[in-house]
mmCIF file of C-alpha atoms in Angstrom:
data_model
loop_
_atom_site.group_PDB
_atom_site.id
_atom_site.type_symbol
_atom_site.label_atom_id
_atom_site.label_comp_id
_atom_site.label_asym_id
_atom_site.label_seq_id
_atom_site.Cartn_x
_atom_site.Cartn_y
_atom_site.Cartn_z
ATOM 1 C CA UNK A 17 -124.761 -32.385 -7.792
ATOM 2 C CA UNK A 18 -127.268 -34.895 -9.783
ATOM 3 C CA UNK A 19 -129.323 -31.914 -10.857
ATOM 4 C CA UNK A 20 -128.802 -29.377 -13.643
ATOM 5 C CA UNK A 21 -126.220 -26.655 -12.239
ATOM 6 C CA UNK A 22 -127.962 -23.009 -12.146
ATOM 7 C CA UNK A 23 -126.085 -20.229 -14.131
ATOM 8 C CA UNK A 24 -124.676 -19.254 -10.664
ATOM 9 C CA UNK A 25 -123.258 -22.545 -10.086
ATOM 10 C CA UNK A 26 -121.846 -23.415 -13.676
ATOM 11 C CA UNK A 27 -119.764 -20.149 -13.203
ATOM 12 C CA UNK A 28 -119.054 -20.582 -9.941
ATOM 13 C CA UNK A 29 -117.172 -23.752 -10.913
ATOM 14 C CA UNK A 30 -116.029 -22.756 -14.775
ATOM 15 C CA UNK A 31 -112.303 -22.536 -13.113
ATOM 16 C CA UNK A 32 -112.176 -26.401 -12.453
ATOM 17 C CA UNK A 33 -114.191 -27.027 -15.649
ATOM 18 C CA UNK A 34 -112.170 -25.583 -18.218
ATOM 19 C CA UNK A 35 -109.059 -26.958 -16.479
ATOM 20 C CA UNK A 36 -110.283 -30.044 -16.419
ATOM 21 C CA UNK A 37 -110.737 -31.073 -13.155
ATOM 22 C CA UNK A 38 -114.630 -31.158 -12.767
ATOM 23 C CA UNK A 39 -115.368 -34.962 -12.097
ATOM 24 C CA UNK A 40 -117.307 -36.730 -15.273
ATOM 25 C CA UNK A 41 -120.332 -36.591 -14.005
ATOM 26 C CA UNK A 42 -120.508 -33.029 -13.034
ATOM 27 C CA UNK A 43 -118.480 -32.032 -16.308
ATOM 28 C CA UNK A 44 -121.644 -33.686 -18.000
ATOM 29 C CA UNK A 45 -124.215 -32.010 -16.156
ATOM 30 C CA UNK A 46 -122.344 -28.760 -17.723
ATOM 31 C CA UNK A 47 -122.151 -29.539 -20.642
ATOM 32 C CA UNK A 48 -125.836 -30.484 -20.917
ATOM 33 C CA UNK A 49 -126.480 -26.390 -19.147
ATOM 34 C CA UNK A 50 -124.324 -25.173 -21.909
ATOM 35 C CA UNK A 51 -126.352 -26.632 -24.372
ATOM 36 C CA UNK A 52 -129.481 -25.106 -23.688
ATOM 37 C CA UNK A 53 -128.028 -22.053 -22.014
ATOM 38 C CA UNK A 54 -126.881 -19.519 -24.870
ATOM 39 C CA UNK A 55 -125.565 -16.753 -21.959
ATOM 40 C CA UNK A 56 -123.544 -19.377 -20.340
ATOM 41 C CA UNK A 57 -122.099 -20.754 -23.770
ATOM 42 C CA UNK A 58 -121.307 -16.853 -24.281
ATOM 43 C CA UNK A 59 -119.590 -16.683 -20.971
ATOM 44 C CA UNK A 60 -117.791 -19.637 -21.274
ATOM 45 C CA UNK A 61 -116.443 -19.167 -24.611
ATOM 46 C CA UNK A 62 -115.808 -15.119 -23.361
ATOM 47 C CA UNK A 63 -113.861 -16.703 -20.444
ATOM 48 C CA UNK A 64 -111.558 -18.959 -22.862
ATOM 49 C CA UNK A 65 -110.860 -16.001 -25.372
ATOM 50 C CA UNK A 66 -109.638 -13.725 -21.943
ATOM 51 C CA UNK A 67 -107.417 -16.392 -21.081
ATOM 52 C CA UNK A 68 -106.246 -17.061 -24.716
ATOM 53 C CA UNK A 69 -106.064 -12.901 -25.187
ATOM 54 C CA UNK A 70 -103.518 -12.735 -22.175
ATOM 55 C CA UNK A 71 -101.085 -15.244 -23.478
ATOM 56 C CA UNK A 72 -101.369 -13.674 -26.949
ATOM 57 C CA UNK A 73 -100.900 -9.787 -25.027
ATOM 58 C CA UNK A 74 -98.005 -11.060 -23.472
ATOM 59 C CA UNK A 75 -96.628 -13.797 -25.820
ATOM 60 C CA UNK A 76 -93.211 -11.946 -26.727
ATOM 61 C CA UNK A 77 -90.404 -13.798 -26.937
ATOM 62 C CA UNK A 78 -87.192 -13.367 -24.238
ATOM 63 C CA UNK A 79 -85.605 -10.271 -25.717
ATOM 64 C CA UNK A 80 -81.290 -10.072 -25.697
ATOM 65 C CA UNK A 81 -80.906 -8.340 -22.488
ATOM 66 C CA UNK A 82 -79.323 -4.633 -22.201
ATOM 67 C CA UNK A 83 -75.697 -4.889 -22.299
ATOM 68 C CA UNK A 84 -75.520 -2.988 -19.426
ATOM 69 C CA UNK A 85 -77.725 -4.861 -17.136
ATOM 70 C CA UNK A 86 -75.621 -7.938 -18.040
ATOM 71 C CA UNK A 87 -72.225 -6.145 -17.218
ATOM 72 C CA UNK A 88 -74.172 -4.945 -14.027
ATOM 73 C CA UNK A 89 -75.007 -8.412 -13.213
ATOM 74 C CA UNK A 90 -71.282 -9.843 -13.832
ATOM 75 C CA UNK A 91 -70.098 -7.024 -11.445
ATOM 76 C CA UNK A 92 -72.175 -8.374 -8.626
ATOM 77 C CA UNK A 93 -70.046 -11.441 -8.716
ATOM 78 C CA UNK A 94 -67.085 -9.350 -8.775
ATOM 79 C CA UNK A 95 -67.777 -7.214 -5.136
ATOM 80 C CA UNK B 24 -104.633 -30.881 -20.115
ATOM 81 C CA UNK B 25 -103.154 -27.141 -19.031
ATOM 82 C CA UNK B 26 -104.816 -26.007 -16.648
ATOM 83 C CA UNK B 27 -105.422 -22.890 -17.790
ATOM 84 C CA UNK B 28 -107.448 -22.740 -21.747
ATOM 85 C CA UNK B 29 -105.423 -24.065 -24.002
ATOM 86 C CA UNK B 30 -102.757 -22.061 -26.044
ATOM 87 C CA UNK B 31 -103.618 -19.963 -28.304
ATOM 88 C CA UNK B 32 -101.945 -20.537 -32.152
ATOM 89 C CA UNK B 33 -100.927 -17.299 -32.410
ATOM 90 C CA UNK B 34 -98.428 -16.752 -29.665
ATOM 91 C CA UNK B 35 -97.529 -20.992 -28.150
ATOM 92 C CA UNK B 36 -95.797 -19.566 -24.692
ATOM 93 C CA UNK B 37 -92.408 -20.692 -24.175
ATOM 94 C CA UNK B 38 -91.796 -22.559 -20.909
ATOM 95 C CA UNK B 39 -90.974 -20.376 -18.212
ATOM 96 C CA UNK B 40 -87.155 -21.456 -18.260
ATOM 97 C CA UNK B 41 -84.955 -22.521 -20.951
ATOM 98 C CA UNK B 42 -85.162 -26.582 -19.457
ATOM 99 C CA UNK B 43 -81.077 -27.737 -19.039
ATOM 100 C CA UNK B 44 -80.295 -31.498 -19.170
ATOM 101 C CA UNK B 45 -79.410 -32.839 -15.062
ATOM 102 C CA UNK B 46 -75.686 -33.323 -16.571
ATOM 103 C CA UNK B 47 -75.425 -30.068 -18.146
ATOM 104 C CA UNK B 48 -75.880 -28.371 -14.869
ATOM 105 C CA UNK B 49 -74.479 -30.712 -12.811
ATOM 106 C CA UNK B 50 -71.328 -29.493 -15.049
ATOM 107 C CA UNK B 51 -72.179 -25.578 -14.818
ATOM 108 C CA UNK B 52 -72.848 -25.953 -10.959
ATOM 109 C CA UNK B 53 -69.186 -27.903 -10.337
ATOM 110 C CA UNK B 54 -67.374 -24.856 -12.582
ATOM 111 C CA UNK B 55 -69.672 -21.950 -10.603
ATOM 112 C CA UNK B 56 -68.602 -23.615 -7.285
ATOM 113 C CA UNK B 57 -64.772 -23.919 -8.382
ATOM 114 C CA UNK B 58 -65.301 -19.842 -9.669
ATOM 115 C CA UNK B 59 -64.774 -20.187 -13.551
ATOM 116 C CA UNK B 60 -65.277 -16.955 -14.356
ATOM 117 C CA UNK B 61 -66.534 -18.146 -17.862
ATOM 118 C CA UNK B 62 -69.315 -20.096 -16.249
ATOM 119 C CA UNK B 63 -70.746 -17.385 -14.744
ATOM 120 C CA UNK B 64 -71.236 -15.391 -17.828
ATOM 121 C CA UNK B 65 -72.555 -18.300 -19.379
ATOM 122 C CA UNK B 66 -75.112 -18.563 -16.628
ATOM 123 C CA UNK B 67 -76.126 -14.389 -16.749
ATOM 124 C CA UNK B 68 -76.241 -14.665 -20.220
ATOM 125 C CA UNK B 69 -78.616 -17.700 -20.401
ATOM 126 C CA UNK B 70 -80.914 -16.745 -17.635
ATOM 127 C CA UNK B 71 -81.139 -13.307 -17.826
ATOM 128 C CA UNK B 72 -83.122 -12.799 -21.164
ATOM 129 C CA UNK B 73 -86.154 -15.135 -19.283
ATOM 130 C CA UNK B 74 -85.633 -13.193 -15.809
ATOM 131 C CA UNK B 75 -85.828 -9.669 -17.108
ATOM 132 C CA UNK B 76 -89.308 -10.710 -19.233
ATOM 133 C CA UNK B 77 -91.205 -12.247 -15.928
ATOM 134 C CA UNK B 78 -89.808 -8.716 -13.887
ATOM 135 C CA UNK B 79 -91.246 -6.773 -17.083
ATOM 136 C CA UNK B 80 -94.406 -8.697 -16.815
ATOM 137 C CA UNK B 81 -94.766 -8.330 -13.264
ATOM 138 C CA UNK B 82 -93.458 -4.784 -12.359
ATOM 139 C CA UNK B 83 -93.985 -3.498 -15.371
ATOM 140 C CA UNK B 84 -91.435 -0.624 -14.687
ATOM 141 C CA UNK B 85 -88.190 -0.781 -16.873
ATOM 142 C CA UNK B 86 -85.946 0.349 -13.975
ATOM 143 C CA UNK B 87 -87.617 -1.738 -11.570
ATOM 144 C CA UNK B 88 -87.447 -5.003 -13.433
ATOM 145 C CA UNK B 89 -83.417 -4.482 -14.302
ATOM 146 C CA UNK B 90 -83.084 -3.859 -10.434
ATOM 147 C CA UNK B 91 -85.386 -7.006 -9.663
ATOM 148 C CA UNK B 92 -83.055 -9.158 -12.183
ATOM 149 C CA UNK B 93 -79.780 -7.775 -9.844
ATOM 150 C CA UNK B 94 -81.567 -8.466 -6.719
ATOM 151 C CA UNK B 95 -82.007 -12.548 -8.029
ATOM 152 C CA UNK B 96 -78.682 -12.768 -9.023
ATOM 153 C CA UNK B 97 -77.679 -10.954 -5.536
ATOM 154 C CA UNK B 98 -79.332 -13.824 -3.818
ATOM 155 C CA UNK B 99 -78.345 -16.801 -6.522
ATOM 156 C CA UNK B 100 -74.568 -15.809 -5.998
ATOM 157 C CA UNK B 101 -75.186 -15.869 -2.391
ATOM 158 C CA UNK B 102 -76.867 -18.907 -2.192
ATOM 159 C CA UNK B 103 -74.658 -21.094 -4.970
ATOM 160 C CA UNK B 104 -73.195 -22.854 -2.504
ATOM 161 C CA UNK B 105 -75.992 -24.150 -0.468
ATOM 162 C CA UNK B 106 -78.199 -24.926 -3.635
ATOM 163 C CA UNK B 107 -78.182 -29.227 -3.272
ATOM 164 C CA UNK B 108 -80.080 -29.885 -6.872
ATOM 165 C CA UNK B 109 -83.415 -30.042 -5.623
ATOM 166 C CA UNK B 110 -84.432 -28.619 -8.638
ATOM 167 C CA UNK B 111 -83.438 -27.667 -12.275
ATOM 168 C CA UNK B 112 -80.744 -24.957 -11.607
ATOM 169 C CA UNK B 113 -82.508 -22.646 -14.074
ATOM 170 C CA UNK B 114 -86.060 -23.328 -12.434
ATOM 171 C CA UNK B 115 -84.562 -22.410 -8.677
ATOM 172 C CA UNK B 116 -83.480 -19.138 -10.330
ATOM 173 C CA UNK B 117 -86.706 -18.781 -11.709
ATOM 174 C CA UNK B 118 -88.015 -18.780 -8.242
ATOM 175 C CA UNK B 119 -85.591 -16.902 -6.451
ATOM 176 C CA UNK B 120 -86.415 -14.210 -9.474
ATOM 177 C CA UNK B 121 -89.779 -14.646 -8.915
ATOM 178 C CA UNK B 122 -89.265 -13.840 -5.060
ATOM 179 C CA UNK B 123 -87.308 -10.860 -5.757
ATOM 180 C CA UNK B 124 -90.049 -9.323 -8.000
ATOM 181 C CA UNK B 125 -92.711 -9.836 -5.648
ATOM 182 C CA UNK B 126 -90.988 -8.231 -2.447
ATOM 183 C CA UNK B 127 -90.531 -5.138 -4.613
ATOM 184 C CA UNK B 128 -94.264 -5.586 -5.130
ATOM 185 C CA UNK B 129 -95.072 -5.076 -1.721
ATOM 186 C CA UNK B 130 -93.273 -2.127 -1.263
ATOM 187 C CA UNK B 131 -94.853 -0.664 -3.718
ATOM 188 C CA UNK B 132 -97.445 2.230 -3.453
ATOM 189 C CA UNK B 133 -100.984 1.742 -4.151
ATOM 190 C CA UNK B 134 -102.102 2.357 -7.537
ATOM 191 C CA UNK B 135 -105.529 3.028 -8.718
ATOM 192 C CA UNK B 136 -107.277 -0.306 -8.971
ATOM 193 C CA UNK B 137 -110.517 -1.317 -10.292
ATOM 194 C CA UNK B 138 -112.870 -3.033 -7.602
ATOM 195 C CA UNK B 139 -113.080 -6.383 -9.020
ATOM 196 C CA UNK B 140 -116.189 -7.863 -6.852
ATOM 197 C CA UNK B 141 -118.018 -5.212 -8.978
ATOM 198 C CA UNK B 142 -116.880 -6.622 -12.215
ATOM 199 C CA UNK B 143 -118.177 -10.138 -11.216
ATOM 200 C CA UNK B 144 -121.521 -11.587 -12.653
ATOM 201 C CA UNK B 145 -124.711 -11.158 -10.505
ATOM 202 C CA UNK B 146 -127.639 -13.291 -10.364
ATOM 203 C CA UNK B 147 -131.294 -13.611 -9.472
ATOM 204 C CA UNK B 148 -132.075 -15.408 -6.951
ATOM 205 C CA UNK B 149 -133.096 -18.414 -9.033
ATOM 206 C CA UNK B 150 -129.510 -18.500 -9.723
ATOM 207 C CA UNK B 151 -129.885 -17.452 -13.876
ATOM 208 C CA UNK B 152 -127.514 -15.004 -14.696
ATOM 209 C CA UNK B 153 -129.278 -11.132 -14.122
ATOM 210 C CA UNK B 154 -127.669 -9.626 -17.810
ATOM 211 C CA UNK B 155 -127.500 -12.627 -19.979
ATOM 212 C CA UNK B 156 -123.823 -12.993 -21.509
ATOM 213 C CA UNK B 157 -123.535 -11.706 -25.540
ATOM 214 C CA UNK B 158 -121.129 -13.670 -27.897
ATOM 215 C CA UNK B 159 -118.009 -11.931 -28.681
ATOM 216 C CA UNK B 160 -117.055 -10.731 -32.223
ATOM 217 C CA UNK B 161 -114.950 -12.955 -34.212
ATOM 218 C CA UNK B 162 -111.237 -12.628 -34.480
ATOM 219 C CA UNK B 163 -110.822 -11.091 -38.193
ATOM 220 C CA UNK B 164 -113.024 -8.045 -37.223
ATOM 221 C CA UNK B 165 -110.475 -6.931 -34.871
ATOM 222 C CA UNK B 166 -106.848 -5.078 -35.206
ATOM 223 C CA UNK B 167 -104.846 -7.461 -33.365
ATOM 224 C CA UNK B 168 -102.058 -4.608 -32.216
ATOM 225 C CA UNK B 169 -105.070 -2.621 -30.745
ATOM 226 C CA UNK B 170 -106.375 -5.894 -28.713
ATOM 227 C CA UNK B 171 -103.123 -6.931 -27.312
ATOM 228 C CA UNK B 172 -103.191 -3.472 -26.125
ATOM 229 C CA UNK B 173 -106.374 -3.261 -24.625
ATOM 230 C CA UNK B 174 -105.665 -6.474 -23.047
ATOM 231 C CA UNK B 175 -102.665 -5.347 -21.529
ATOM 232 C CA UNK B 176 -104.635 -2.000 -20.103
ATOM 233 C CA UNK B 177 -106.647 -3.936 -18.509
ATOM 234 C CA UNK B 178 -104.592 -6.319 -16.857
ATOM 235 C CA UNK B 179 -102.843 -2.958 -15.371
ATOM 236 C CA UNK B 180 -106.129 -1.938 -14.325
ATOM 237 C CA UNK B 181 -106.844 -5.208 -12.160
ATOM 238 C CA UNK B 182 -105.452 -4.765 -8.321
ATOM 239 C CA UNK B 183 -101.647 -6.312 -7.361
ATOM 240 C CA UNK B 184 -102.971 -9.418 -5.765
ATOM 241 C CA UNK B 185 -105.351 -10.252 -9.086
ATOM 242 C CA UNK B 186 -102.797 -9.256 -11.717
ATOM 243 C CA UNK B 187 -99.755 -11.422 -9.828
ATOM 244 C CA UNK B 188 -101.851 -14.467 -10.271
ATOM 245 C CA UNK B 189 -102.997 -14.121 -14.025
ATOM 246 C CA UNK B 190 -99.071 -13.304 -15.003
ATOM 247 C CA UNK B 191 -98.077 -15.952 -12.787
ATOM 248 C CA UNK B 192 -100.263 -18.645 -14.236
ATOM 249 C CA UNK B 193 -101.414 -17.357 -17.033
ATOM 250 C CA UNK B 194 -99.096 -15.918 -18.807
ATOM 251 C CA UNK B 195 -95.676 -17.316 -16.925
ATOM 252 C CA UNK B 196 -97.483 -20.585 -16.688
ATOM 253 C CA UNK B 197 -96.721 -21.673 -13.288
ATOM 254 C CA UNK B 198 -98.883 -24.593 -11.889
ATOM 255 C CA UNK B 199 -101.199 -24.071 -9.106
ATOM 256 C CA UNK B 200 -98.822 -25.474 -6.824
ATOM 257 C CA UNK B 201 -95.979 -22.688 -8.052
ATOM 258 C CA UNK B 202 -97.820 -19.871 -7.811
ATOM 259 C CA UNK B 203 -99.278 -20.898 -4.396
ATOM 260 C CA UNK B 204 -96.066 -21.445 -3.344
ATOM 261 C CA UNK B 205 -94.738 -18.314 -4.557
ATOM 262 C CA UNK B 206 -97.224 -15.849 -2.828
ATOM 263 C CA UNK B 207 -97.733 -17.841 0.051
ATOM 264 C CA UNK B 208 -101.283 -18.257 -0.154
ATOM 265 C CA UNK B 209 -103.131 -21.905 -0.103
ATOM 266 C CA UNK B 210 -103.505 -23.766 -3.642
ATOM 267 C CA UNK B 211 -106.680 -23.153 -3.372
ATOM 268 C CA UNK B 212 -106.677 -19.351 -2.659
ATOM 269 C CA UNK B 213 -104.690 -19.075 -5.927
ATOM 270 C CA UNK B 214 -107.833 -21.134 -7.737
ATOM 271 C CA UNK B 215 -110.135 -18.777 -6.542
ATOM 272 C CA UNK B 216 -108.129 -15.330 -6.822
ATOM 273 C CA UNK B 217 -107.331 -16.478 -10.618
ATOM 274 C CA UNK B 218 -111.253 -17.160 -11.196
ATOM 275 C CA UNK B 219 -112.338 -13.854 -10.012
ATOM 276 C CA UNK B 220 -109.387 -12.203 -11.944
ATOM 277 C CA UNK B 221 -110.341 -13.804 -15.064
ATOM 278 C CA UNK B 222 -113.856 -12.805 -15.029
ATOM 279 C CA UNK B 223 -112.928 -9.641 -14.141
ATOM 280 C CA UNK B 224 -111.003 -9.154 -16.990
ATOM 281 C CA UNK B 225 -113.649 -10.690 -19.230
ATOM 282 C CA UNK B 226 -115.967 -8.060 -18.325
ATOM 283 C CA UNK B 227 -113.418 -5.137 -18.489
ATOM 284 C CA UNK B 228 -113.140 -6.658 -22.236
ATOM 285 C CA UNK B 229 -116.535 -7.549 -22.670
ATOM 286 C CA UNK B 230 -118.060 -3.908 -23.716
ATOM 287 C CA UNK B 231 -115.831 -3.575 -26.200
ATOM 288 C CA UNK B 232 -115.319 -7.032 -27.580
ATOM 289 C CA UNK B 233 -119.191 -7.847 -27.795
ATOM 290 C CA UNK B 234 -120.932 -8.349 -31.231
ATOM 291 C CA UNK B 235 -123.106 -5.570 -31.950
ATOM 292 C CA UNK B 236 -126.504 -5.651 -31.213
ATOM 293 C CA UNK B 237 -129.058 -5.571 -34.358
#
């Protein structure tokens, strides 16, 4: 790709380019989309708040277990 | 670089297993194999609080997820012996938990499932997006309670196949190669399924996270 990527292909590839993994070149030819491209610069910074949402939605801490489950579990070893 | 966005200040994920030194369970595995009784609680008791969140997070069923966590240990117990230190002893029990949660998937019923190809942007033909994307509002203008809970509805919403990947590497944080591994699908396959599932969530989201038009 040596040309501008279209919407369709900038978010076609946005997977590889927020994880890193576009080559330089391409990652530049983004970036330079993004910067004139106020609907893509929405959708990519949409599509990094999702991700960031899901980690804080499920972000809890390992709880202490059930005292039963853990009794159930020791039990297992015991059959 | 993660290779998902990175983590989010308000809630850093813990690593998907509490790591063990090599020596500490090189020690644990030579007392499980001689049948210390002690070892194996200490082993249910460390393991179990990380097993029982990924069966939460991935059957989301209370019941289900405590059987799940019995099944693992069903097959761990079973498979003690044989286990050669490949990997981390807490990581293969990860896996073998991961495994057990994912057979009960598909068993499962269907559930009503949102179709995700019609969630996904369209274009016109010149390839520019066909309804131009709106910023989102800023953090402070939202009740952070009510967003982790709309966030979570919608995950539910997304079908089995889409929401296994996003728990699996998004929120369990399991490289590409894990996950793939895991479902038994190609790395790539679990690129692409996590793409679509990820925009489809975005634009479940997007109608009510948008700034308001003036």
């Amino acid at each position: 790709m040596t040309a501008l990527p279209t919407c369709r292909e900038l978010i076609s590839f946005l997977h590889e380019y927020v994880a890193g993994e576009l080559p330089p070149p391409q990652a530049a030819l983004f970036e330079a989309h993004l910067a004139r491209c106020p609907s893509c610069a929405a959708y990519l910074a949409s599509y990094r708040r999702t991700v960031e949402l899901e980690k804080e939605a499920f972000g809890a801490e390992p709880e202490e277990p059930p005292r039963e489950l853990l009794d159930a579990v020791l039990a297992i070893r015991r059959r | 670089m993660p290779a998902s966005a990175p983590r989010s200040v308000h809630a850093p994920a813990p690593p998907p297993v509490p790591p063990t030194a090599p020596d500490a369970d090189a020690a644990l595995l030579a007392r499980l194999r001689a049948g210390d009784d002690a070892a194996y609680g200490e082993l249910v008791r460390g393991q179990t609080p990380v097993l029982l969140r990924l069966a939460r997070r991935l059957l989301r069923d209370e019941a289900e997820a405590r059987e799940a966590v019995q099944d693992a240990f069903v097959a761990v117990f079973r498979n003690l012996a044989g286990f050669r230190g490949q990997a981390r002893l807490s990581t293969w029990i990860y896996r073998i938990a991961v495994n057990a949660c994912l057979a009960r998937l598909r068993v499962r019923a269907a559930q009503p499932e949102v179709d995700v190809d019609a969630l996904l942007p369209r274009f016109l033909p010149d390839g520019h997006a066909a309804e131009p994307s709106v910023p989102w509002r800023p953090d402070a203008a939202l009740e952070r309670s009510e967003v982790c809970a709309r966030v979570r509805e919608c995950i539910d919403r997304l079908p089995e196949t889409y929401r296994t990947v996003v728990m699996l590497r998004d929120i369990e944080e399991l490289t590409t190669e894990e996950a793939a591994a895991a479902l038994g699908i190609s790395p790539g396959a679990v690129k692409v399924r996590l793409h679509r599932a990820r925009q489809a969530l975005r634009a479940l989201l997007d109608p009510w996270m948008r700034e308001e038009r003036a």
